[in-house]
């Protein structure tokens, strides 16, 4: 039993758990990095605290300040926890179709929520947040999509933890969003062993870009560095849900839906390795647990019904 | 070789509103050329300066072609090709 002086000190050092039932072959093993074990239940506690501490160090964030952030939920919740402990206000800009649980948690922590149109997805939330930042120059936008402290948190924390616990790691698979996790962990693992494969899984919600007027409005985060990635998969709702349930049923891990997309990509590379007789130690990142997605209906009824219910919801 | 191509909402004006269309070709470039011959103007939205437009992602059976040969990535009969405008964020 460990003892800590603050909840913030419990961040990181999450378990790496082998998945014998899901591993494609004796020599191709899957490992889950359980980031839901962080203080607010998601991987986003790492970049949230790192960004706050970087801003404090630079002097841009001082006592009583208000933090502004575009987020579809988890980063907002992490920031809300840290902000409440450190005495900052928080305004979150979120697409209006994010799950109800996230809104309630944010409000419980005392954060203020500004809704952006569902049609534009996270891109629109970023645009609205940038407008608000111009109108409120005293607010501090940490901007997870372009803040180097985001990737740095994974370069200094998540990556070294993985290599410490599994020195023979051959593949790292994670979701692609701000790209902070993949870029940070990927850079570290490539530096230590250039042969490590870094694989991105992008949850597919193409319909949500309906509101974009032209392709030039497509949004690529400033942190994104394609050179760090070796493979990239786009995973649809049905496969993401199927894998989320498979992870729960065969290994007992109750994960969020984007983790199903990540597992789908991990199994794709694992099955290819098994087919060619290669050995592999594949680590994939469980970004959060399923609690916040119960209202989406993802865990009940048939897969087809659940996939239909999920259509149009922002589940990543 | 017949490939099933998923068209994003934003580009369906080129396909008379169809969500998916068939095209032929042994590489992604050949499929795009064939698509353009049936649905005029589509190629200009996808290809720029001989490469994939920066804000467009193309996937063969879910895998991003940028990491498996780009426009020269091979496709086989029955493969699915998905076109998606770049979108990120939302991963919390």
mmCIF file of C-alpha atoms in Angstrom, chain A residues 66-270:
data_model
loop_
_atom_site.group_PDB
_atom_site.id
_atom_site.type_symbol
_atom_site.label_atom_id
_atom_site.label_comp_id
_atom_site.label_asym_id
_atom_site.label_seq_id
_atom_site.Cartn_x
_atom_site.Cartn_y
_atom_site.Cartn_z
ATOM 1 C CA UNK A 66 -9.262 30.957 -15.630
ATOM 2 C CA UNK A 67 -8.173 28.110 -17.904
ATOM 3 C CA UNK A 68 -9.925 27.663 -21.272
ATOM 4 C CA UNK A 69 -9.800 24.403 -23.228
ATOM 5 C CA UNK A 70 -11.539 22.770 -26.210
ATOM 6 C CA UNK A 71 -12.193 19.143 -25.233
ATOM 7 C CA UNK A 72 -14.615 16.329 -25.858
ATOM 8 C CA UNK A 73 -14.436 15.421 -22.193
ATOM 9 C CA UNK A 74 -11.543 13.587 -20.623
ATOM 10 C CA UNK A 75 -8.964 16.376 -20.836
ATOM 11 C CA UNK A 76 -11.601 18.703 -19.427
ATOM 12 C CA UNK A 77 -12.251 16.371 -16.492
ATOM 13 C CA UNK A 78 -8.514 16.046 -15.795
ATOM 14 C CA UNK A 79 -8.058 19.815 -15.972
ATOM 15 C CA UNK A 80 -11.125 20.345 -13.769
ATOM 16 C CA UNK A 81 -9.694 18.092 -11.052
ATOM 17 C CA UNK A 82 -6.275 19.738 -11.141
ATOM 18 C CA UNK A 83 -7.756 23.246 -11.430
ATOM 19 C CA UNK A 84 -10.002 22.724 -8.412
ATOM 20 C CA UNK A 85 -7.040 21.525 -6.316
ATOM 21 C CA UNK A 86 -4.839 24.385 -7.481
ATOM 22 C CA UNK A 87 -7.419 27.196 -7.323
ATOM 23 C CA UNK A 88 -8.017 27.953 -11.005
ATOM 24 C CA UNK A 89 -11.316 28.453 -12.856
ATOM 25 C CA UNK A 90 -12.039 26.336 -15.945
ATOM 26 C CA UNK A 91 -14.118 26.883 -19.092
ATOM 27 C CA UNK A 92 -14.492 23.841 -21.388
ATOM 28 C CA UNK A 93 -15.672 24.091 -24.997
ATOM 29 C CA UNK A 94 -17.317 20.792 -25.957
ATOM 30 C CA UNK A 95 -19.337 19.525 -28.929
ATOM 31 C CA UNK A 96 -22.993 19.383 -27.850
ATOM 32 C CA UNK A 97 -23.200 15.638 -28.625
ATOM 33 C CA UNK A 98 -20.635 14.484 -26.065
ATOM 34 C CA UNK A 99 -21.984 12.082 -23.450
ATOM 35 C CA UNK A 100 -24.050 13.369 -20.534
ATOM 36 C CA UNK A 101 -21.814 11.739 -17.926
ATOM 37 C CA UNK A 102 -18.879 13.905 -18.951
ATOM 38 C CA UNK A 103 -20.901 17.091 -18.620
ATOM 39 C CA UNK A 104 -22.113 16.111 -15.166
ATOM 40 C CA UNK A 105 -18.613 15.262 -13.939
ATOM 41 C CA UNK A 106 -17.242 18.556 -15.251
ATOM 42 C CA UNK A 107 -20.022 20.497 -13.574
ATOM 43 C CA UNK A 108 -19.462 18.580 -10.323
ATOM 44 C CA UNK A 109 -15.842 19.789 -10.378
ATOM 45 C CA UNK A 110 -17.123 23.349 -10.876
ATOM 46 C CA UNK A 111 -16.187 23.798 -14.541
ATOM 47 C CA UNK A 112 -18.235 25.951 -16.898
ATOM 48 C CA UNK A 113 -19.243 24.320 -20.203
ATOM 49 C CA UNK A 114 -19.642 26.144 -23.519
ATOM 50 C CA UNK A 115 -21.264 23.965 -26.212
ATOM 51 C CA UNK A 116 -20.138 23.963 -29.835
ATOM 52 C CA UNK A 117 -22.236 22.577 -32.743
ATOM 53 C CA UNK A 118 -22.254 18.778 -33.083
ATOM 54 C CA UNK A 119 -21.860 18.985 -36.856
ATOM 55 C CA UNK A 120 -18.337 20.330 -36.616
ATOM 56 C CA UNK A 121 -17.116 17.783 -34.056
ATOM 57 C CA UNK A 122 -13.960 18.614 -32.150
ATOM 58 C CA UNK A 123 -12.741 20.851 -34.960
ATOM 59 C CA UNK A 124 -15.594 23.238 -34.258
ATOM 60 C CA UNK A 125 -14.887 23.137 -30.497
ATOM 61 C CA UNK A 126 -11.320 24.218 -31.263
ATOM 62 C CA UNK A 127 -12.592 27.062 -33.462
ATOM 63 C CA UNK A 128 -15.053 28.278 -30.788
ATOM 64 C CA UNK A 129 -12.347 28.114 -28.089
ATOM 65 C CA UNK A 130 -10.000 30.190 -30.238
ATOM 66 C CA UNK A 131 -12.744 32.836 -30.638
ATOM 67 C CA UNK A 132 -13.355 32.883 -26.868
ATOM 68 C CA UNK A 133 -9.625 33.265 -26.244
ATOM 69 C CA UNK A 134 -9.594 36.394 -28.406
ATOM 70 C CA UNK A 135 -12.592 37.825 -26.570
ATOM 71 C CA UNK A 136 -11.130 37.028 -23.130
ATOM 72 C CA UNK A 137 -7.426 37.831 -23.237
ATOM 73 C CA UNK A 138 -7.028 37.188 -19.500
ATOM 74 C CA UNK A 139 -8.065 33.525 -19.902
ATOM 75 C CA UNK A 140 -5.262 30.995 -20.392
ATOM 76 C CA UNK A 141 -5.797 28.453 -23.167
ATOM 77 C CA UNK A 142 -3.484 25.487 -22.640
ATOM 78 C CA UNK A 143 -4.435 24.089 -26.080
ATOM 79 C CA UNK A 144 -3.672 20.381 -25.877
ATOM 80 C CA UNK A 145 -3.459 20.088 -29.702
ATOM 81 C CA UNK A 146 -0.381 22.264 -29.933
ATOM 82 C CA UNK A 147 1.118 22.248 -26.430
ATOM 83 C CA UNK A 148 4.478 20.476 -26.382
ATOM 84 C CA UNK A 149 3.967 19.647 -22.677
ATOM 85 C CA UNK A 150 1.241 17.216 -23.830
ATOM 86 C CA UNK A 151 3.619 14.981 -25.814
ATOM 87 C CA UNK A 152 6.359 15.633 -23.251
ATOM 88 C CA UNK A 153 4.234 14.073 -20.485
ATOM 89 C CA UNK A 154 4.173 10.821 -22.454
ATOM 90 C CA UNK A 155 7.836 11.079 -23.488
ATOM 91 C CA UNK A 156 8.850 11.392 -19.821
ATOM 92 C CA UNK A 157 6.167 9.187 -18.252
ATOM 93 C CA UNK A 158 4.191 6.708 -20.329
ATOM 94 C CA UNK A 159 7.028 5.689 -22.669
ATOM 95 C CA UNK A 160 9.657 4.954 -19.978
ATOM 96 C CA UNK A 161 7.064 3.067 -17.891
ATOM 97 C CA UNK A 162 6.273 0.778 -20.841
ATOM 98 C CA UNK A 163 9.917 0.026 -21.616
ATOM 99 C CA UNK A 164 10.697 -0.531 -17.912
ATOM 100 C CA UNK A 165 7.859 -3.054 -17.591
ATOM 101 C CA UNK A 166 8.333 -4.729 -20.989
ATOM 102 C CA UNK A 167 11.902 -4.262 -22.331
ATOM 103 C CA UNK A 168 11.073 -6.400 -25.384
ATOM 104 C CA UNK A 169 8.146 -4.284 -26.605
ATOM 105 C CA UNK A 170 7.939 -4.442 -30.432
ATOM 106 C CA UNK A 171 4.724 -2.491 -31.124
ATOM 107 C CA UNK A 172 2.952 0.387 -29.402
ATOM 108 C CA UNK A 173 -0.650 1.053 -30.430
ATOM 109 C CA UNK A 174 -2.753 4.021 -29.267
ATOM 110 C CA UNK A 175 -5.561 6.277 -30.396
ATOM 111 C CA UNK A 176 -4.924 9.319 -32.541
ATOM 112 C CA UNK A 177 -6.483 12.526 -31.274
ATOM 113 C CA UNK A 178 -4.292 15.376 -30.138
ATOM 114 C CA UNK A 179 -1.529 12.927 -31.149
ATOM 115 C CA UNK A 180 0.299 13.682 -27.870
ATOM 116 C CA UNK A 181 0.343 10.055 -26.678
ATOM 117 C CA UNK A 182 1.605 8.579 -29.945
ATOM 118 C CA UNK A 183 4.142 11.316 -30.614
ATOM 119 C CA UNK A 184 5.486 11.347 -27.035
ATOM 120 C CA UNK A 185 5.623 7.588 -26.427
ATOM 121 C CA UNK A 186 6.638 6.920 -30.045
ATOM 122 C CA UNK A 187 9.602 9.310 -29.905
ATOM 123 C CA UNK A 188 10.841 7.762 -26.683
ATOM 124 C CA UNK A 189 10.509 4.175 -27.898
ATOM 125 C CA UNK A 190 12.121 4.964 -31.263
ATOM 126 C CA UNK A 191 15.063 6.637 -29.505
ATOM 127 C CA UNK A 192 15.580 3.593 -27.292
ATOM 128 C CA UNK A 193 14.951 1.049 -30.057
ATOM 129 C CA UNK A 194 14.504 2.355 -33.629
ATOM 130 C CA UNK A 195 12.851 -0.903 -34.681
ATOM 131 C CA UNK A 196 9.785 -0.391 -32.485
ATOM 132 C CA UNK A 197 6.604 -0.035 -34.534
ATOM 133 C CA UNK A 198 4.308 2.839 -33.533
ATOM 134 C CA UNK A 199 0.750 2.256 -34.688
ATOM 135 C CA UNK A 200 -2.125 4.765 -34.634
ATOM 136 C CA UNK A 201 -5.806 3.897 -34.465
ATOM 137 C CA UNK A 202 -8.135 6.670 -35.536
ATOM 138 C CA UNK A 203 -11.737 6.262 -34.471
ATOM 139 C CA UNK A 204 -13.769 6.954 -37.585
ATOM 140 C CA UNK A 205 -16.431 9.557 -37.333
ATOM 141 C CA UNK A 206 -16.263 11.005 -40.805
ATOM 142 C CA UNK A 207 -19.902 12.004 -40.912
ATOM 143 C CA UNK A 208 -19.275 14.550 -38.185
ATOM 144 C CA UNK A 209 -17.244 16.674 -40.556
ATOM 145 C CA UNK A 210 -20.472 17.376 -42.452
ATOM 146 C CA UNK A 211 -20.381 21.013 -41.421
ATOM 147 C CA UNK A 212 -17.007 21.645 -42.978
ATOM 148 C CA UNK A 213 -17.269 23.772 -46.060
ATOM 149 C CA UNK A 214 -14.256 22.402 -47.865
ATOM 150 C CA UNK A 215 -11.407 19.992 -47.390
ATOM 151 C CA UNK A 216 -8.968 22.743 -46.508
ATOM 152 C CA UNK A 217 -10.750 23.038 -43.169
ATOM 153 C CA UNK A 218 -9.620 19.551 -42.226
ATOM 154 C CA UNK A 219 -7.780 19.853 -38.953
ATOM 155 C CA UNK A 220 -4.358 18.415 -38.204
ATOM 156 C CA UNK A 221 -3.046 19.138 -34.692
ATOM 157 C CA UNK A 222 0.204 21.082 -34.479
ATOM 158 C CA UNK A 223 1.688 18.248 -32.401
ATOM 159 C CA UNK A 224 1.170 15.694 -35.181
ATOM 160 C CA UNK A 225 4.428 14.286 -36.521
ATOM 161 C CA UNK A 226 3.848 11.622 -39.183
ATOM 162 C CA UNK A 227 7.520 10.601 -38.956
ATOM 163 C CA UNK A 228 6.868 9.023 -35.554
ATOM 164 C CA UNK A 229 4.130 6.738 -36.909
ATOM 165 C CA UNK A 230 4.747 3.459 -38.747
ATOM 166 C CA UNK A 231 1.144 2.493 -39.426
ATOM 167 C CA UNK A 232 -2.237 4.119 -39.121
ATOM 168 C CA UNK A 233 -5.711 2.568 -39.077
ATOM 169 C CA UNK A 234 -9.156 4.111 -39.269
ATOM 170 C CA UNK A 235 -11.674 2.024 -37.332
ATOM 171 C CA UNK A 236 -15.445 2.258 -37.702
ATOM 172 C CA UNK A 237 -18.055 2.094 -34.925
ATOM 173 C CA UNK A 238 -18.975 -1.554 -35.445
ATOM 174 C CA UNK A 239 -15.431 -2.908 -35.123
ATOM 175 C CA UNK A 240 -14.658 -0.573 -32.208
ATOM 176 C CA UNK A 241 -17.744 -1.765 -30.321
ATOM 177 C CA UNK A 242 -17.108 -5.418 -31.161
ATOM 178 C CA UNK A 243 -13.585 -5.221 -29.777
ATOM 179 C CA UNK A 244 -14.647 -3.225 -26.696
ATOM 180 C CA UNK A 245 -17.050 -6.023 -25.797
ATOM 181 C CA UNK A 246 -14.496 -8.712 -26.642
ATOM 182 C CA UNK A 247 -11.998 -7.078 -24.254
ATOM 183 C CA UNK A 248 -14.607 -7.104 -21.495
ATOM 184 C CA UNK A 249 -15.829 -10.653 -22.125
ATOM 185 C CA UNK A 250 -12.481 -12.397 -22.649
ATOM 186 C CA UNK A 251 -10.140 -10.399 -20.387
ATOM 187 C CA UNK A 252 -12.451 -8.618 -17.936
ATOM 188 C CA UNK A 253 -11.320 -5.122 -18.925
ATOM 189 C CA UNK A 254 -14.203 -2.611 -18.989
ATOM 190 C CA UNK A 255 -12.824 0.005 -21.368
ATOM 191 C CA UNK A 256 -14.144 3.035 -23.240
ATOM 192 C CA UNK A 257 -15.133 2.703 -26.888
ATOM 193 C CA UNK A 258 -12.056 4.271 -28.469
ATOM 194 C CA UNK A 259 -10.031 1.533 -26.730
ATOM 195 C CA UNK A 260 -11.981 -0.979 -28.835
ATOM 196 C CA UNK A 261 -10.724 0.822 -31.938
ATOM 197 C CA UNK A 262 -7.169 0.656 -30.581
ATOM 198 C CA UNK A 263 -7.531 -3.061 -29.817
ATOM 199 C CA UNK A 264 -8.810 -3.643 -33.359
ATOM 200 C CA UNK A 265 -5.621 -2.109 -34.779
ATOM 201 C CA UNK A 266 -3.460 -4.035 -32.271
ATOM 202 C CA UNK A 267 -5.095 -7.321 -33.252
ATOM 203 C CA UNK A 268 -4.664 -6.512 -36.955
ATOM 204 C CA UNK A 269 -0.905 -6.093 -36.567
ATOM 205 C CA UNK A 270 -0.771 -9.078 -34.198
#
